[in-house]
mmCIF file of C-alpha atoms in Angstrom:
data_model
loop_
_atom_site.group_PDB
_atom_site.id
_atom_site.type_symbol
_atom_site.label_atom_id
_atom_site.label_comp_id
_atom_site.label_asym_id
_atom_site.label_seq_id
_atom_site.Cartn_x
_atom_site.Cartn_y
_atom_site.Cartn_z
ATOM 1 C CA MET A 1 57.465 -16.516 -15.180
ATOM 2 C CA GLU A 2 54.730 -16.918 -12.524
ATOM 3 C CA SER A 3 52.220 -15.550 -14.779
ATOM 4 C CA ILE A 4 51.983 -18.324 -16.942
ATOM 5 C CA GLY A 5 48.697 -20.832 -16.466
ATOM 6 C CA PHE A 6 46.367 -21.992 -17.947
ATOM 7 C CA ASN A 7 42.259 -22.038 -18.147
ATOM 8 C CA VAL A 8 39.931 -25.340 -16.833
ATOM 9 C CA ILE A 9 37.038 -25.268 -18.292
ATOM 10 C CA LEU A 10 34.031 -26.382 -16.665
ATOM 11 C CA LYS A 11 31.105 -28.681 -18.008
ATOM 12 C CA GLU A 12 27.577 -26.571 -18.185
ATOM 13 C CA ASN A 13 25.902 -28.688 -15.801
ATOM 14 C CA VAL A 14 28.288 -28.074 -12.726
ATOM 15 C CA LYS A 15 26.577 -26.540 -10.189
ATOM 16 C CA GLU A 16 28.163 -23.585 -8.533
ATOM 17 C CA ALA A 17 28.960 -24.868 -5.270
ATOM 18 C CA ASP A 18 30.935 -27.707 -6.760
ATOM 19 C CA ILE A 19 32.895 -24.985 -8.575
ATOM 20 C CA TYR A 20 33.629 -23.131 -5.526
ATOM 21 C CA GLN A 21 34.907 -26.592 -3.996
ATOM 22 C CA LEU A 22 36.974 -27.714 -6.951
ATOM 23 C CA GLN A 23 38.358 -24.218 -6.827
ATOM 24 C CA LYS A 24 39.597 -24.748 -3.166
ATOM 25 C CA ILE A 25 40.943 -27.860 -4.035
ATOM 26 C CA LEU A 26 43.139 -26.355 -6.844
ATOM 27 C CA ASP A 27 44.201 -23.470 -4.513
ATOM 28 C CA SER A 28 45.482 -26.431 -2.006
ATOM 29 C CA ARG A 29 47.764 -27.893 -4.844
ATOM 30 C CA GLU A 30 51.464 -26.999 -4.514
ATOM 31 C CA PHE A 31 51.875 -26.140 -8.367
ATOM 32 C CA ILE A 32 49.284 -23.551 -8.236
ATOM 33 C CA LEU A 33 49.655 -20.078 -7.583
ATOM 34 C CA SER A 34 46.352 -18.738 -7.699
ATOM 35 C CA THR A 35 43.204 -19.420 -8.861
ATOM 36 C CA GLU A 36 40.035 -17.225 -10.351
ATOM 37 C CA TYR A 37 36.904 -18.235 -11.189
ATOM 38 C CA ILE A 38 35.162 -17.046 -14.643
ATOM 39 C CA THR A 39 31.585 -17.365 -14.780
ATOM 40 C CA LYS A 40 29.627 -17.312 -18.013
ATOM 41 C CA GLU A 41 28.766 -13.514 -17.941
ATOM 42 C CA GLU A 42 32.134 -12.905 -17.014
ATOM 43 C CA ALA A 43 33.660 -14.769 -19.695
ATOM 44 C CA ALA A 44 31.326 -13.373 -21.929
ATOM 45 C CA LEU A 45 32.078 -9.997 -21.162
ATOM 46 C CA GLU A 46 35.750 -10.005 -21.303
ATOM 47 C CA THR A 47 35.251 -11.804 -25.033
ATOM 48 C CA GLU A 48 32.640 -8.956 -26.092
ATOM 49 C CA GLN A 49 35.519 -6.558 -24.864
ATOM 50 C CA MET A 50 38.109 -8.278 -26.820
ATOM 51 C CA LEU A 51 35.984 -8.422 -29.737
ATOM 52 C CA GLY A 52 34.349 -4.837 -29.692
ATOM 53 C CA GLU A 53 31.021 -6.340 -30.404
ATOM 54 C CA ASP A 54 28.009 -7.705 -28.429
ATOM 55 C CA PHE A 55 28.654 -11.109 -29.986
ATOM 56 C CA ILE A 56 25.814 -12.919 -27.703
ATOM 57 C CA ARG A 57 22.858 -10.383 -29.501
ATOM 58 C CA PHE A 58 24.434 -11.910 -33.070
ATOM 59 C CA LEU A 59 24.126 -15.709 -31.690
ATOM 60 C CA GLY A 60 21.019 -15.564 -29.530
ATOM 61 C CA TYR A 61 22.958 -17.519 -26.534
ATOM 62 C CA ASN A 62 26.258 -17.580 -24.761
ATOM 63 C CA PRO A 63 28.002 -20.189 -25.818
ATOM 64 C CA LEU A 64 30.934 -19.771 -23.239
ATOM 65 C CA PRO A 65 31.562 -22.180 -20.423
ATOM 66 C CA PRO A 66 32.373 -21.099 -16.911
ATOM 67 C CA SER A 67 36.118 -21.573 -15.805
ATOM 68 C CA ILE A 68 38.836 -21.231 -13.543
ATOM 69 C CA ARG A 69 41.833 -19.662 -14.366
ATOM 70 C CA VAL A 70 45.240 -20.746 -12.736
ATOM 71 C CA ARG A 71 48.037 -19.382 -12.795
ATOM 72 C CA LEU A 72 51.274 -21.848 -11.931
ATOM 73 C CA HIS A 73 54.624 -21.315 -9.515
ATOM 74 C CA GLN A 74 57.427 -20.928 -11.376
ATOM 75 C CA ARG A 75 58.953 -24.138 -11.244
ATOM 76 C CA TRP A 76 55.822 -25.869 -12.556
ATOM 77 C CA ALA A 77 55.314 -23.249 -15.454
ATOM 78 C CA ASN A 78 56.946 -25.605 -18.187
ATOM 79 C CA PRO A 79 55.400 -27.880 -21.006
ATOM 80 C CA ASP A 80 56.136 -31.304 -19.228
ATOM 81 C CA SER A 81 54.847 -29.922 -16.308
ATOM 82 C CA VAL A 82 51.573 -28.374 -17.114
ATOM 83 C CA MET A 83 51.070 -31.720 -19.096
ATOM 84 C CA ILE A 84 51.328 -33.901 -16.073
ATOM 85 C CA ILE A 85 48.926 -31.197 -14.412
ATOM 86 C CA GLU A 86 46.445 -31.394 -17.297
ATOM 87 C CA GLN A 87 46.466 -35.445 -16.908
ATOM 88 C CA ASP A 88 45.910 -34.755 -13.142
ATOM 89 C CA LEU A 89 42.945 -32.445 -13.176
ATOM 90 C CA MET A 90 41.255 -34.450 -15.925
ATOM 91 C CA GLN A 91 40.170 -36.859 -13.542
ATOM 92 C CA TYR A 92 37.872 -34.365 -12.147
ATOM 93 C CA ASP A 93 34.111 -35.345 -13.557
ATOM 94 C CA SER A 94 33.221 -31.508 -13.536
ATOM 95 C CA ILE A 95 36.138 -30.541 -15.723
ATOM 96 C CA GLU A 96 35.945 -30.664 -19.499
ATOM 97 C CA GLU A 97 39.036 -29.437 -20.760
ATOM 98 C CA VAL A 98 42.379 -28.099 -19.651
ATOM 99 C CA TYR A 99 43.124 -24.940 -22.268
ATOM 100 C CA TYR A 100 46.612 -23.554 -22.740
ATOM 101 C CA LYS A 101 48.097 -22.539 -25.662
ATOM 102 C CA LYS A 102 50.983 -25.192 -25.854
ATOM 103 C CA SER A 103 53.147 -23.021 -28.425
ATOM 104 C CA LEU A 104 53.220 -20.192 -26.656
ATOM 105 C CA LEU A 105 54.242 -21.957 -23.564
ATOM 106 C CA TYR A 106 57.041 -23.452 -25.605
ATOM 107 C CA THR A 107 58.191 -20.542 -27.160
ATOM 108 C CA VAL A 108 58.082 -18.409 -23.908
ATOM 109 C CA ASN A 109 60.029 -20.762 -22.336
ATOM 110 C CA GLU A 110 62.647 -21.568 -24.576
ATOM 111 C CA ASN A 111 62.954 -17.544 -24.633
ATOM 112 C CA ILE A 112 63.486 -17.586 -20.889
ATOM 113 C CA ARG A 113 66.236 -20.200 -21.205
ATOM 114 C CA GLN A 114 67.991 -18.311 -24.038
ATOM 115 C CA ILE A 115 67.546 -14.616 -21.934
ATOM 116 C CA THR A 116 68.957 -16.864 -18.780
ATOM 117 C CA LEU A 117 72.137 -18.315 -20.571
ATOM 118 C CA ILE A 118 72.645 -14.409 -21.965
ATOM 119 C CA ILE A 119 72.310 -13.207 -18.300
ATOM 120 C CA LEU A 120 75.054 -16.014 -17.219
ATOM 121 C CA GLY A 121 77.497 -15.175 -20.003
ATOM 122 C CA PHE A 122 76.915 -11.561 -19.529
ATOM 123 C CA SER A 123 77.953 -12.412 -15.673
ATOM 124 C CA ILE A 124 81.061 -14.180 -16.976
ATOM 125 C CA LEU A 125 82.205 -11.652 -19.221
ATOM 126 C CA LEU A 126 82.094 -8.729 -16.230
ATOM 127 C CA THR A 127 83.746 -10.522 -14.051
ATOM 128 C CA LEU A 128 86.441 -11.550 -16.197
ATOM 129 C CA ILE A 129 86.504 -7.796 -17.232
ATOM 130 C CA SER A 130 86.153 -6.883 -13.545
ATOM 131 C CA VAL A 131 89.326 -9.049 -12.818
ATOM 132 C CA THR A 132 91.522 -8.333 -15.926
ATOM 133 C CA LEU A 133 91.171 -4.651 -14.654
ATOM 134 C CA ILE A 134 92.016 -5.240 -11.482
ATOM 135 C CA ASN A 135 94.791 -7.804 -12.220
ATOM 136 C CA ASN A 136 96.484 -4.785 -14.426
ATOM 137 C CA THR A 137 95.909 -2.582 -11.384
ATOM 138 C CA ILE A 138 97.363 -4.466 -9.054
ATOM 139 C CA ARG A 139 100.609 -5.475 -11.596
ATOM 140 C CA LEU A 140 100.940 -1.298 -11.784
ATOM 141 C CA SER A 141 100.994 -1.375 -8.272
ATOM 142 C CA ILE A 142 103.810 -3.799 -7.789
ATOM 143 C CA TYR A 143 106.123 -2.125 -10.640
ATOM 144 C CA SER A 144 105.715 1.545 -9.249
ATOM 145 C CA LYS A 145 106.413 0.171 -5.549
ATOM 146 C CA ARG A 146 109.511 -1.939 -6.903
ATOM 147 C CA PHE A 147 111.796 0.039 -5.182
ATOM 148 C CA ILE A 148 110.412 -0.420 -2.088
ATOM 149 C CA ILE A 149 109.643 -4.105 -2.274
ATOM 150 C CA ASN A 150 113.806 -4.272 -3.314
ATOM 151 C CA THR A 151 114.829 -2.320 -0.219
ATOM 152 C CA MET A 152 112.531 -4.682 1.589
ATOM 153 C CA GLN A 153 113.908 -7.753 0.666
ATOM 154 C CA LEU A 154 117.664 -5.988 1.260
ATOM 155 C CA VAL A 155 116.710 -5.460 5.207
ATOM 156 C CA GLY A 156 115.250 -9.316 5.549
ATOM 157 C CA ALA A 157 111.760 -9.322 4.625
ATOM 158 C CA THR A 158 110.105 -12.492 3.644
ATOM 159 C CA ARG A 159 108.127 -12.952 0.188
ATOM 160 C CA SER A 160 105.089 -13.830 2.284
ATOM 161 C CA PHE A 161 105.736 -10.049 4.025
ATOM 162 C CA ILE A 162 105.851 -8.486 1.401
ATOM 163 C CA ARG A 163 103.022 -9.755 -0.489
ATOM 164 C CA LYS A 164 100.451 -9.461 2.095
ATOM 165 C CA PRO A 165 99.700 -6.109 1.507
ATOM 166 C CA PHE A 166 99.387 -6.647 -1.973
ATOM 167 C CA LEU A 167 97.274 -9.736 -1.280
ATOM 168 C CA PHE A 168 95.136 -7.849 0.993
ATOM 169 C CA THR A 169 94.507 -5.112 -1.471
ATOM 170 C CA SER A 170 93.967 -7.364 -4.288
ATOM 171 C CA ALA A 171 91.158 -9.333 -2.511
ATOM 172 C CA ALA A 172 89.421 -5.890 -1.598
ATOM 173 C CA MET A 173 89.589 -4.746 -5.262
ATOM 174 C CA GLY A 174 87.940 -8.145 -6.535
ATOM 175 C CA PHE A 175 85.347 -7.767 -3.632
ATOM 176 C CA THR A 176 84.366 -4.129 -5.084
ATOM 177 C CA GLY A 177 84.537 -5.237 -8.678
ATOM 178 C CA SER A 178 82.506 -8.288 -7.908
ATOM 179 C CA LEU A 179 79.724 -6.190 -6.301
ATOM 180 C CA VAL A 180 80.109 -3.838 -9.447
ATOM 181 C CA ALA A 181 79.495 -6.130 -11.595
ATOM 182 C CA LEU A 182 76.421 -7.713 -9.697
ATOM 183 C CA ALA A 183 75.045 -4.049 -9.755
ATOM 184 C CA ILE A 184 75.138 -4.125 -13.495
ATOM 185 C CA LEU A 185 73.724 -7.934 -13.861
ATOM 186 C CA PHE A 186 70.827 -7.312 -11.110
ATOM 187 C CA GLY A 187 70.211 -4.197 -12.857
ATOM 188 C CA LEU A 188 69.909 -6.063 -16.314
ATOM 189 C CA ILE A 189 67.902 -8.264 -15.280
ATOM 190 C CA TYR A 190 65.095 -5.527 -13.030
ATOM 191 C CA LEU A 191 65.322 -4.091 -16.731
ATOM 192 C CA LEU A 192 64.242 -7.346 -18.388
ATOM 193 C CA GLN A 193 61.352 -7.959 -15.573
ATOM 194 C CA GLU A 194 59.558 -4.325 -16.239
ATOM 195 C CA GLU A 195 60.103 -4.964 -19.955
ATOM 196 C CA PHE A 196 58.627 -8.421 -20.191
ATOM 197 C CA GLU A 197 56.400 -7.934 -16.876
ATOM 198 C CA GLY A 198 53.928 -10.759 -16.314
ATOM 199 C CA VAL A 199 56.029 -13.044 -18.374
ATOM 200 C CA ILE A 200 59.513 -13.277 -16.574
ATOM 201 C CA SER A 201 59.821 -13.192 -13.341
ATOM 202 C CA PHE A 202 63.708 -13.825 -11.944
ATOM 203 C CA LYS A 203 62.171 -15.033 -8.358
ATOM 204 C CA ASP A 204 64.513 -17.987 -7.579
ATOM 205 C CA TYR A 205 66.037 -16.501 -4.846
ATOM 206 C CA ASP A 206 68.579 -19.290 -4.159
ATOM 207 C CA MET A 207 69.734 -19.631 -7.497
ATOM 208 C CA MET A 208 70.610 -15.662 -7.311
ATOM 209 C CA SER A 209 71.887 -16.086 -4.315
ATOM 210 C CA ILE A 210 74.639 -18.962 -5.519
ATOM 211 C CA LEU A 211 75.388 -16.688 -8.504
ATOM 212 C CA ALA A 212 76.194 -13.626 -6.613
ATOM 213 C CA LEU A 213 78.216 -15.441 -4.141
ATOM 214 C CA GLY A 214 80.047 -17.088 -7.267
ATOM 215 C CA VAL A 215 80.514 -13.870 -8.834
ATOM 216 C CA ILE A 216 81.905 -12.509 -5.577
ATOM 217 C CA LEU A 217 83.998 -15.521 -5.081
ATOM 218 C CA THR A 218 85.727 -15.766 -8.191
ATOM 219 C CA GLY A 219 86.454 -11.897 -8.049
ATOM 220 C CA ILE A 220 88.350 -12.353 -4.860
ATOM 221 C CA VAL A 221 90.273 -15.737 -5.677
ATOM 222 C CA LEU A 222 91.183 -14.807 -9.349
ATOM 223 C CA ASN A 223 92.931 -11.662 -8.064
#
């Protein structure tokens, strides 16, 4: 979700040198991913392209102020953090307003939360399906070798000796099943990112690593 951000609306009388200085300050802040200075002329051109007509000719002047377009890092792209950032930035005299669509930000965050829960539920479902299938396979394998197992018991083989090959096979199949589940899960995540490009970005690699490790360990242990 690293495309979420806001526009820093600047006062009309701010000098361009001061704007560049402010932009450097913003770029140094930990919560900011990137900034882009939008001049009055560039803002007018964007608005003209959006409206499809020359509004300046109609008004007789350009009412749009210069601004700095800000993009936030993922962990700061939520309503509470943006409100704190807004209060912090409003301390600068050259800033007129910090503009962002509050309702859109809340909606996007709620959708992200729901998508995350769906992905988590889907990963659990895939893991359970893999575990169930592998368990059934192991049970069938044991049943098919019941006569061999009985023979081994008759010649004095211990339970641990008999169980060891099945445990290794079960762990290997659990690991393989977990990899298949992860491949499907990460494929789903990739499709979501492609479908909602610029809105959703799963770049919390620590969380993804923990999820992958959890799925693999669950697949191995439960089998």
